[in-house]
Amino acid sequence: MPPRCGQAIVRPFSRRCPVADPFDVRLSCEPLDPIAEMARFSLPSSQGAEDGAIASFVGICRGGAHDGERLVALVLEIYRGMTLRSMEEIVATARERFAIGRACVVHRHGRILPGEPIVLVAVAAAHRRAAISAMDYIMDRLKSDAVFWKREETALGSRWIEPTDTDYSDKARW
Amino acid sequence: MSVSVTVDLCGRLADAHGPVLDVEIEGEVCTVGDLRRRIAQEWPGLADAILGPRVRACLAETMVDDAAPVRAGDRPAFFPPVSGG
Protein backbone atom coordinates (compact mmCIF):
# COMPACT_ATOMS: atom_id res chain seq x y z
CA MET A 1 0.00 0.00 0.00
CA PRO A 2 1.39 3.45 -0.77
CA PRO A 3 2.80 5.08 2.35
CA ARG A 4 0.68 7.77 3.90
CA CYS A 5 2.16 11.12 4.73
CA GLY A 6 3.40 10.04 8.15
CA GLN A 7 5.46 7.32 6.49
CA ALA A 8 6.96 9.64 3.90
CA ILE A 9 10.37 8.70 2.72
CA VAL A 10 12.18 11.89 3.60
CA ARG A 11 15.83 11.72 4.43
CA PRO A 12 16.97 13.17 7.75
CA PHE A 13 18.29 16.69 7.44
CA SER A 14 21.88 15.57 7.85
CA ARG A 15 21.57 13.60 4.59
CA ARG A 16 20.50 16.79 2.84
CA CYS A 17 23.71 18.59 3.65
CA PRO A 18 25.36 18.97 0.25
CA VAL A 19 28.80 18.66 1.80
CA ALA A 20 27.96 15.26 3.30
CA ASP A 21 25.84 14.07 0.38
CA PRO A 22 26.34 15.99 -2.85
CA PHE A 23 23.65 13.90 -4.53
CA ASP A 24 20.52 14.56 -2.54
CA VAL A 25 17.44 12.66 -3.77
CA ARG A 26 14.22 12.91 -1.79
CA LEU A 27 10.49 12.29 -1.78
CA SER A 28 8.14 14.48 0.19
CA CYS A 29 4.42 14.56 0.80
CA GLU A 30 4.76 18.11 2.13
CA PRO A 31 4.55 21.16 -0.13
CA LEU A 32 7.80 21.74 -1.97
CA ASP A 33 9.51 25.13 -1.61
CA PRO A 34 11.84 25.47 -4.62
CA ILE A 35 13.14 28.86 -3.48
CA ALA A 36 14.27 27.48 -0.11
CA GLU A 37 15.76 24.39 -1.76
CA MET A 38 17.63 26.49 -4.30
CA ALA A 39 18.82 28.89 -1.61
CA ARG A 40 20.31 25.93 0.26
CA PHE A 41 21.75 24.37 -2.89
CA SER A 42 23.31 27.67 -4.00
CA LEU A 43 24.84 28.69 -0.68
CA PRO A 44 28.54 29.41 -1.08
CA SER A 45 29.22 26.99 1.77
CA SER A 46 27.36 24.26 -0.14
CA GLN A 47 29.33 24.67 -3.32
CA GLY A 48 32.20 22.53 -4.36
CA ALA A 49 35.38 24.32 -5.41
CA GLU A 50 34.77 23.25 -9.00
CA ASP A 51 31.14 24.45 -9.27
CA GLY A 52 30.91 26.98 -12.10
CA ALA A 53 27.28 26.46 -13.08
CA ILE A 54 23.95 25.52 -11.58
CA ALA A 55 21.00 24.51 -13.76
CA SER A 56 17.57 24.00 -12.24
CA PHE A 57 14.06 23.02 -13.26
CA VAL A 58 10.79 23.23 -11.36
CA GLY A 59 7.77 21.24 -12.55
CA ILE A 60 4.41 22.77 -11.63
CA CYS A 61 1.01 21.09 -11.46
CA ARG A 62 -1.04 22.44 -14.42
CA GLY A 63 -4.66 23.49 -13.95
CA GLY A 64 -5.98 21.57 -16.95
CA ALA A 65 -6.53 17.81 -17.04
CA HIS A 66 -5.68 15.68 -20.10
CA ASP A 67 -9.38 15.49 -21.05
CA GLY A 68 -9.68 19.29 -21.05
CA GLU A 69 -11.53 19.47 -17.74
CA ARG A 70 -10.37 21.73 -14.92
CA LEU A 71 -8.04 19.79 -12.66
CA VAL A 72 -9.05 19.57 -9.01
CA ALA A 73 -5.93 17.69 -7.91
CA LEU A 74 -3.16 15.46 -9.17
CA VAL A 75 -2.47 12.39 -7.04
CA LEU A 76 0.95 10.74 -7.22
CA GLU A 77 1.22 7.29 -5.67
CA ILE A 78 4.53 5.70 -4.76
CA TYR A 79 5.51 2.21 -3.63
CA ARG A 80 7.67 1.81 -0.53
CA GLY A 81 11.39 2.13 -1.29
CA MET A 82 10.97 1.41 -4.99
CA THR A 83 10.08 4.96 -5.99
CA LEU A 84 13.05 6.55 -4.25
CA ARG A 85 15.33 3.83 -5.61
CA SER A 86 14.15 4.52 -9.16
CA MET A 87 14.94 8.23 -8.68
CA GLU A 88 18.37 7.40 -7.24
CA GLU A 89 19.14 5.14 -10.20
CA ILE A 90 18.31 7.96 -12.62
CA VAL A 91 20.59 10.38 -10.77
CA ALA A 92 23.36 7.77 -10.55
CA THR A 93 23.19 7.30 -14.33
CA ALA A 94 23.33 11.08 -14.80
CA ARG A 95 26.52 11.12 -12.71
CA GLU A 96 28.07 8.53 -15.02
CA ARG A 97 27.04 10.34 -18.21
CA PHE A 98 27.78 13.96 -17.35
CA ALA A 99 30.61 15.72 -15.55
CA ILE A 100 28.52 16.97 -12.64
CA GLY A 101 29.50 17.56 -9.05
CA ARG A 102 26.25 17.89 -7.14
CA ALA A 103 22.51 17.43 -7.61
CA CYS A 104 19.34 17.93 -5.66
CA VAL A 105 16.16 16.14 -6.76
CA VAL A 106 13.03 16.55 -4.67
CA HIS A 107 9.73 15.02 -5.81
CA ARG A 108 6.30 15.41 -4.28
CA HIS A 109 3.88 12.55 -3.82
CA GLY A 110 0.34 12.41 -2.52
CA ARG A 111 -2.33 14.97 -3.44
CA ILE A 112 -1.03 18.02 -5.29
CA LEU A 113 -3.10 21.07 -6.17
CA PRO A 114 -2.89 23.09 -9.39
CA GLY A 115 -0.11 25.65 -9.17
CA GLU A 116 1.91 23.68 -6.63
CA PRO A 117 5.46 22.59 -7.48
CA ILE A 118 5.78 18.85 -8.11
CA VAL A 119 9.48 18.43 -8.70
CA LEU A 120 12.72 20.31 -8.38
CA VAL A 121 15.89 19.23 -10.16
CA ALA A 122 19.06 21.23 -9.55
CA VAL A 123 22.46 20.24 -10.86
CA ALA A 124 25.84 21.85 -10.25
CA ALA A 125 28.84 21.29 -12.50
CA ALA A 126 32.08 22.94 -13.44
CA HIS A 127 30.61 24.03 -16.78
CA ARG A 128 27.11 24.97 -17.88
CA ARG A 129 26.65 22.41 -20.67
CA ALA A 130 27.05 19.45 -18.30
CA ALA A 131 24.72 21.03 -15.72
CA ILE A 132 22.01 21.83 -18.29
CA SER A 133 22.27 18.45 -20.03
CA ALA A 134 22.19 16.47 -16.80
CA MET A 135 19.17 18.42 -15.54
CA ASP A 136 17.38 17.80 -18.85
CA TYR A 137 18.31 14.09 -18.77
CA ILE A 138 17.13 13.61 -15.19
CA MET A 139 13.78 15.26 -15.97
CA ASP A 140 13.21 13.19 -19.12
CA ARG A 141 13.94 9.97 -17.24
CA LEU A 142 11.79 11.00 -14.25
CA LYS A 143 8.87 11.64 -16.60
CA SER A 144 8.85 8.09 -17.97
CA ASP A 145 10.86 5.74 -15.73
CA ALA A 146 10.34 6.86 -12.14
CA VAL A 147 8.02 4.60 -10.15
CA PHE A 148 4.96 6.80 -9.76
CA TRP A 149 1.34 6.19 -10.63
CA LYS A 150 -0.47 9.41 -11.40
CA ARG A 151 -4.16 10.15 -11.53
CA GLU A 152 -6.06 13.30 -12.26
CA GLU A 153 -9.08 14.29 -10.20
CA THR A 154 -11.67 16.48 -11.93
CA ALA A 155 -15.33 17.26 -11.32
CA LEU A 156 -16.12 14.26 -13.55
CA GLY A 157 -14.12 11.77 -11.51
CA SER A 158 -10.66 10.29 -11.41
CA ARG A 159 -8.48 9.11 -14.30
CA TRP A 160 -5.08 7.34 -14.38
CA ILE A 161 -2.40 8.94 -16.52
CA GLU A 162 0.41 7.17 -18.34
CA PRO A 163 3.45 8.75 -20.01
CA THR A 164 2.62 10.50 -23.27
CA ASP A 165 4.26 9.82 -26.64
CA THR A 166 6.17 13.05 -26.10
CA ASP A 167 7.50 11.74 -22.77
CA TYR A 168 8.77 8.59 -24.50
CA SER A 169 10.32 10.51 -27.41
CA ASP A 170 11.96 12.94 -24.95
CA LYS A 171 13.53 9.98 -23.17
CA ALA A 172 14.63 8.43 -26.48
CA ARG A 173 16.79 11.51 -27.16
CA TRP A 174 19.30 10.14 -24.66
CA MET B 1 -1.89 -26.91 4.12
CA SER B 2 -2.36 -23.37 2.88
CA VAL B 3 -0.97 -20.01 3.94
CA SER B 4 -2.13 -16.46 3.42
CA VAL B 5 0.05 -14.02 1.49
CA THR B 6 -0.62 -10.30 1.59
CA VAL B 7 -0.30 -8.76 -1.86
CA ASP B 8 -0.04 -5.04 -2.69
CA LEU B 9 -1.74 -3.76 -5.82
CA CYS B 10 -0.43 -0.46 -7.15
CA GLY B 11 -1.97 2.23 -9.32
CA ARG B 12 -5.04 1.31 -11.34
CA LEU B 13 -4.88 -2.31 -10.13
CA ALA B 14 -6.24 -1.13 -6.79
CA ASP B 15 -9.38 0.39 -8.32
CA ALA B 16 -11.58 -2.71 -8.19
CA HIS B 17 -10.73 -4.37 -4.86
CA GLY B 18 -8.47 -1.93 -3.00
CA PRO B 19 -4.69 -1.84 -2.63
CA VAL B 20 -4.27 -4.99 -0.51
CA LEU B 21 -5.38 -8.58 -1.15
CA ASP B 22 -5.02 -11.54 1.18
CA VAL B 23 -4.40 -14.52 -1.06
CA GLU B 24 -4.51 -18.12 0.12
CA ILE B 25 -1.85 -20.30 -1.46
CA GLU B 26 -1.51 -24.07 -1.23
CA GLY B 27 1.58 -25.23 0.61
CA GLU B 28 4.23 -22.95 2.02
CA VAL B 29 5.64 -21.75 -1.27
CA CYS B 30 4.38 -20.95 -4.75
CA THR B 31 5.70 -18.92 -7.66
CA VAL B 32 4.76 -15.40 -8.75
CA GLY B 33 3.06 -17.02 -11.77
CA ASP B 34 0.97 -19.24 -9.47
CA LEU B 35 0.04 -16.16 -7.47
CA ARG B 36 -1.12 -14.34 -10.60
CA ARG B 37 -3.32 -17.29 -11.58
CA ARG B 38 -4.71 -17.60 -8.03
CA ILE B 39 -5.64 -13.89 -8.00
CA ALA B 40 -7.23 -14.15 -11.45
CA GLN B 41 -9.30 -17.10 -10.21
CA GLU B 42 -10.40 -15.43 -7.00
CA TRP B 43 -10.94 -11.91 -8.41
CA PRO B 44 -11.99 -12.36 -12.06
CA GLY B 45 -12.18 -8.58 -12.55
CA LEU B 46 -8.41 -8.46 -12.14
CA ALA B 47 -7.70 -11.42 -14.44
CA ASP B 48 -6.94 -9.53 -17.67
CA ALA B 49 -4.56 -7.12 -15.96
CA ILE B 50 -2.82 -9.51 -13.57
CA LEU B 51 -2.23 -12.16 -16.24
CA GLY B 52 -1.13 -9.60 -18.82
CA PRO B 53 2.52 -8.96 -19.72
CA ARG B 54 2.44 -5.27 -18.79
CA VAL B 55 1.89 -5.90 -15.08
CA ARG B 56 5.22 -6.59 -13.38
CA ALA B 57 5.83 -8.30 -10.07
CA CYS B 58 7.94 -6.95 -7.24
CA LEU B 59 9.26 -8.95 -4.30
CA ALA B 60 11.36 -7.50 -1.48
CA GLU B 61 11.51 -4.27 -3.51
CA THR B 62 13.10 -5.99 -6.50
CA MET B 63 11.43 -6.66 -9.84
CA VAL B 64 11.08 -10.42 -10.34
CA ASP B 65 9.81 -12.76 -13.04
CA ASP B 66 7.05 -15.32 -12.79
CA ALA B 67 9.37 -18.12 -11.71
CA ALA B 68 10.34 -16.33 -8.48
CA PRO B 69 9.21 -18.20 -5.36
CA VAL B 70 6.75 -16.58 -2.96
CA ARG B 71 6.85 -17.81 0.61
CA ALA B 72 4.63 -17.25 3.62
CA GLY B 73 5.54 -13.89 5.11
CA ASP B 74 6.62 -12.37 1.77
CA ARG B 75 4.78 -9.26 0.64
CA PRO B 76 4.71 -9.30 -3.14
CA ALA B 77 3.38 -6.37 -5.15
CA PHE B 78 2.07 -5.99 -8.68
CA PHE B 79 2.90 -2.89 -10.72
CA PRO B 80 0.94 -1.66 -13.73
CA PRO B 81 3.02 0.47 -16.13
CA VAL B 82 4.38 3.46 -14.23
CA SER B 83 3.17 6.96 -15.01
CA GLY B 84 6.49 8.67 -14.38
CA GLY B 85 6.81 11.79 -12.28
PDB file of C-alpha atoms in Angstrom, chain A residues 1-2 76-77 79-82 85 107 142-150 160-163, chain B residues 8 10-12 15 19-20 54 58 60-63 75-77 79-85:
ATOM      1  CA  MET A   1       0.000   0.000   0.000  1.00  0.00           C
ATOM      2  CA  PRO A   2       1.395   3.445  -0.770  1.00  0.00           C
ATOM      3  CA  LEU A  76       0.949  10.736  -7.222  1.00  0.00           C
ATOM      4  CA  GLU A  77       1.221   7.291  -5.672  1.00  0.00           C
ATOM      5  CA  TYR A  79       5.515   2.213  -3.626  1.00  0.00           C
ATOM      6  CA  ARG A  80       7.666   1.815  -0.531  1.00  0.00           C
ATOM      7  CA  GLY A  81      11.393   2.133  -1.293  1.00  0.00           C
ATOM      8  CA  MET A  82      10.969   1.411  -4.988  1.00  0.00           C
ATOM      9  CA  ARG A  85      15.327   3.828  -5.608  1.00  0.00           C
ATOM     10  CA  HIS A 107       9.728  15.020  -5.810  1.00  0.00           C
ATOM     11  CA  LEU A 142      11.792  10.995 -14.251  1.00  0.00           C
ATOM     12  CA  LYS A 143       8.867  11.636 -16.604  1.00  0.00           C
ATOM     13  CA  SER A 144       8.855   8.094 -17.975  1.00  0.00           C
ATOM     14  CA  ASP A 145      10.864   5.740 -15.732  1.00  0.00           C
ATOM     15  CA  ALA A 146      10.343   6.863 -12.138  1.00  0.00           C
ATOM     16  CA  VAL A 147       8.020   4.595 -10.147  1.00  0.00           C
ATOM     17  CA  PHE A 148       4.962   6.799  -9.756  1.00  0.00           C
ATOM     18  CA  TRP A 149       1.342   6.194 -10.632  1.00  0.00           C
ATOM     19  CA  LYS A 150      -0.468   9.408 -11.396  1.00  0.00           C
ATOM     20  CA  TRP A 160      -5.084   7.340 -14.375  1.00  0.00           C
ATOM     21  CA  ILE A 161      -2.402   8.942 -16.520  1.00  0.00           C
ATOM     22  CA  GLU A 162       0.412   7.168 -18.344  1.00  0.00           C
ATOM     23  CA  PRO A 163       3.452   8.755 -20.012  1.00  0.00           C
TER      24      PRO A 163
ATOM     25  CA  ASP B   8      -0.042  -5.039  -2.686  1.00  0.00           C
ATOM     26  CA  CYS B  10      -0.434  -0.461  -7.154  1.00  0.00           C
ATOM     27  CA  GLY B  11      -1.965   2.229  -9.317  1.00  0.00           C
ATOM     28  CA  ARG B  12      -5.042   1.305 -11.337  1.00  0.00           C
ATOM     29  CA  ASP B  15      -9.382   0.388  -8.320  1.00  0.00           C
ATOM     30  CA  PRO B  19      -4.693  -1.838  -2.631  1.00  0.00           C
ATOM     31  CA  VAL B  20      -4.269  -4.992  -0.514  1.00  0.00           C
ATOM     32  CA  ARG B  54       2.438  -5.268 -18.787  1.00  0.00           C
ATOM     33  CA  CYS B  58       7.939  -6.950  -7.243  1.00  0.00           C
ATOM     34  CA  ALA B  60      11.362  -7.497  -1.479  1.00  0.00           C
ATOM     35  CA  GLU B  61      11.512  -4.269  -3.513  1.00  0.00           C
ATOM     36  CA  THR B  62      13.095  -5.985  -6.500  1.00  0.00           C
ATOM     37  CA  MET B  63      11.431  -6.663  -9.844  1.00  0.00           C
ATOM     38  CA  ARG B  75       4.784  -9.260   0.637  1.00  0.00           C
ATOM     39  CA  PRO B  76       4.712  -9.297  -3.141  1.00  0.00           C
ATOM     40  CA  ALA B  77       3.378  -6.366  -5.149  1.00  0.00           C
ATOM     41  CA  PHE B  79       2.902  -2.895 -10.724  1.00  0.00           C
ATOM     42  CA  PRO B  80       0.940  -1.665 -13.726  1.00  0.00           C
ATOM     43  CA  PRO B  81       3.021   0.472 -16.130  1.00  0.00           C
ATOM     44  CA  VAL B  82       4.376   3.456 -14.233  1.00  0.00           C
ATOM     45  CA  SER B  83       3.165   6.963 -15.008  1.00  0.00           C
ATOM     46  CA  GLY B  84       6.486   8.666 -14.385  1.00  0.00           C
ATOM     47  CA  GLY B  85       6.812  11.789 -12.279  1.00  0.00           C
TER      48      GLY B  85
END
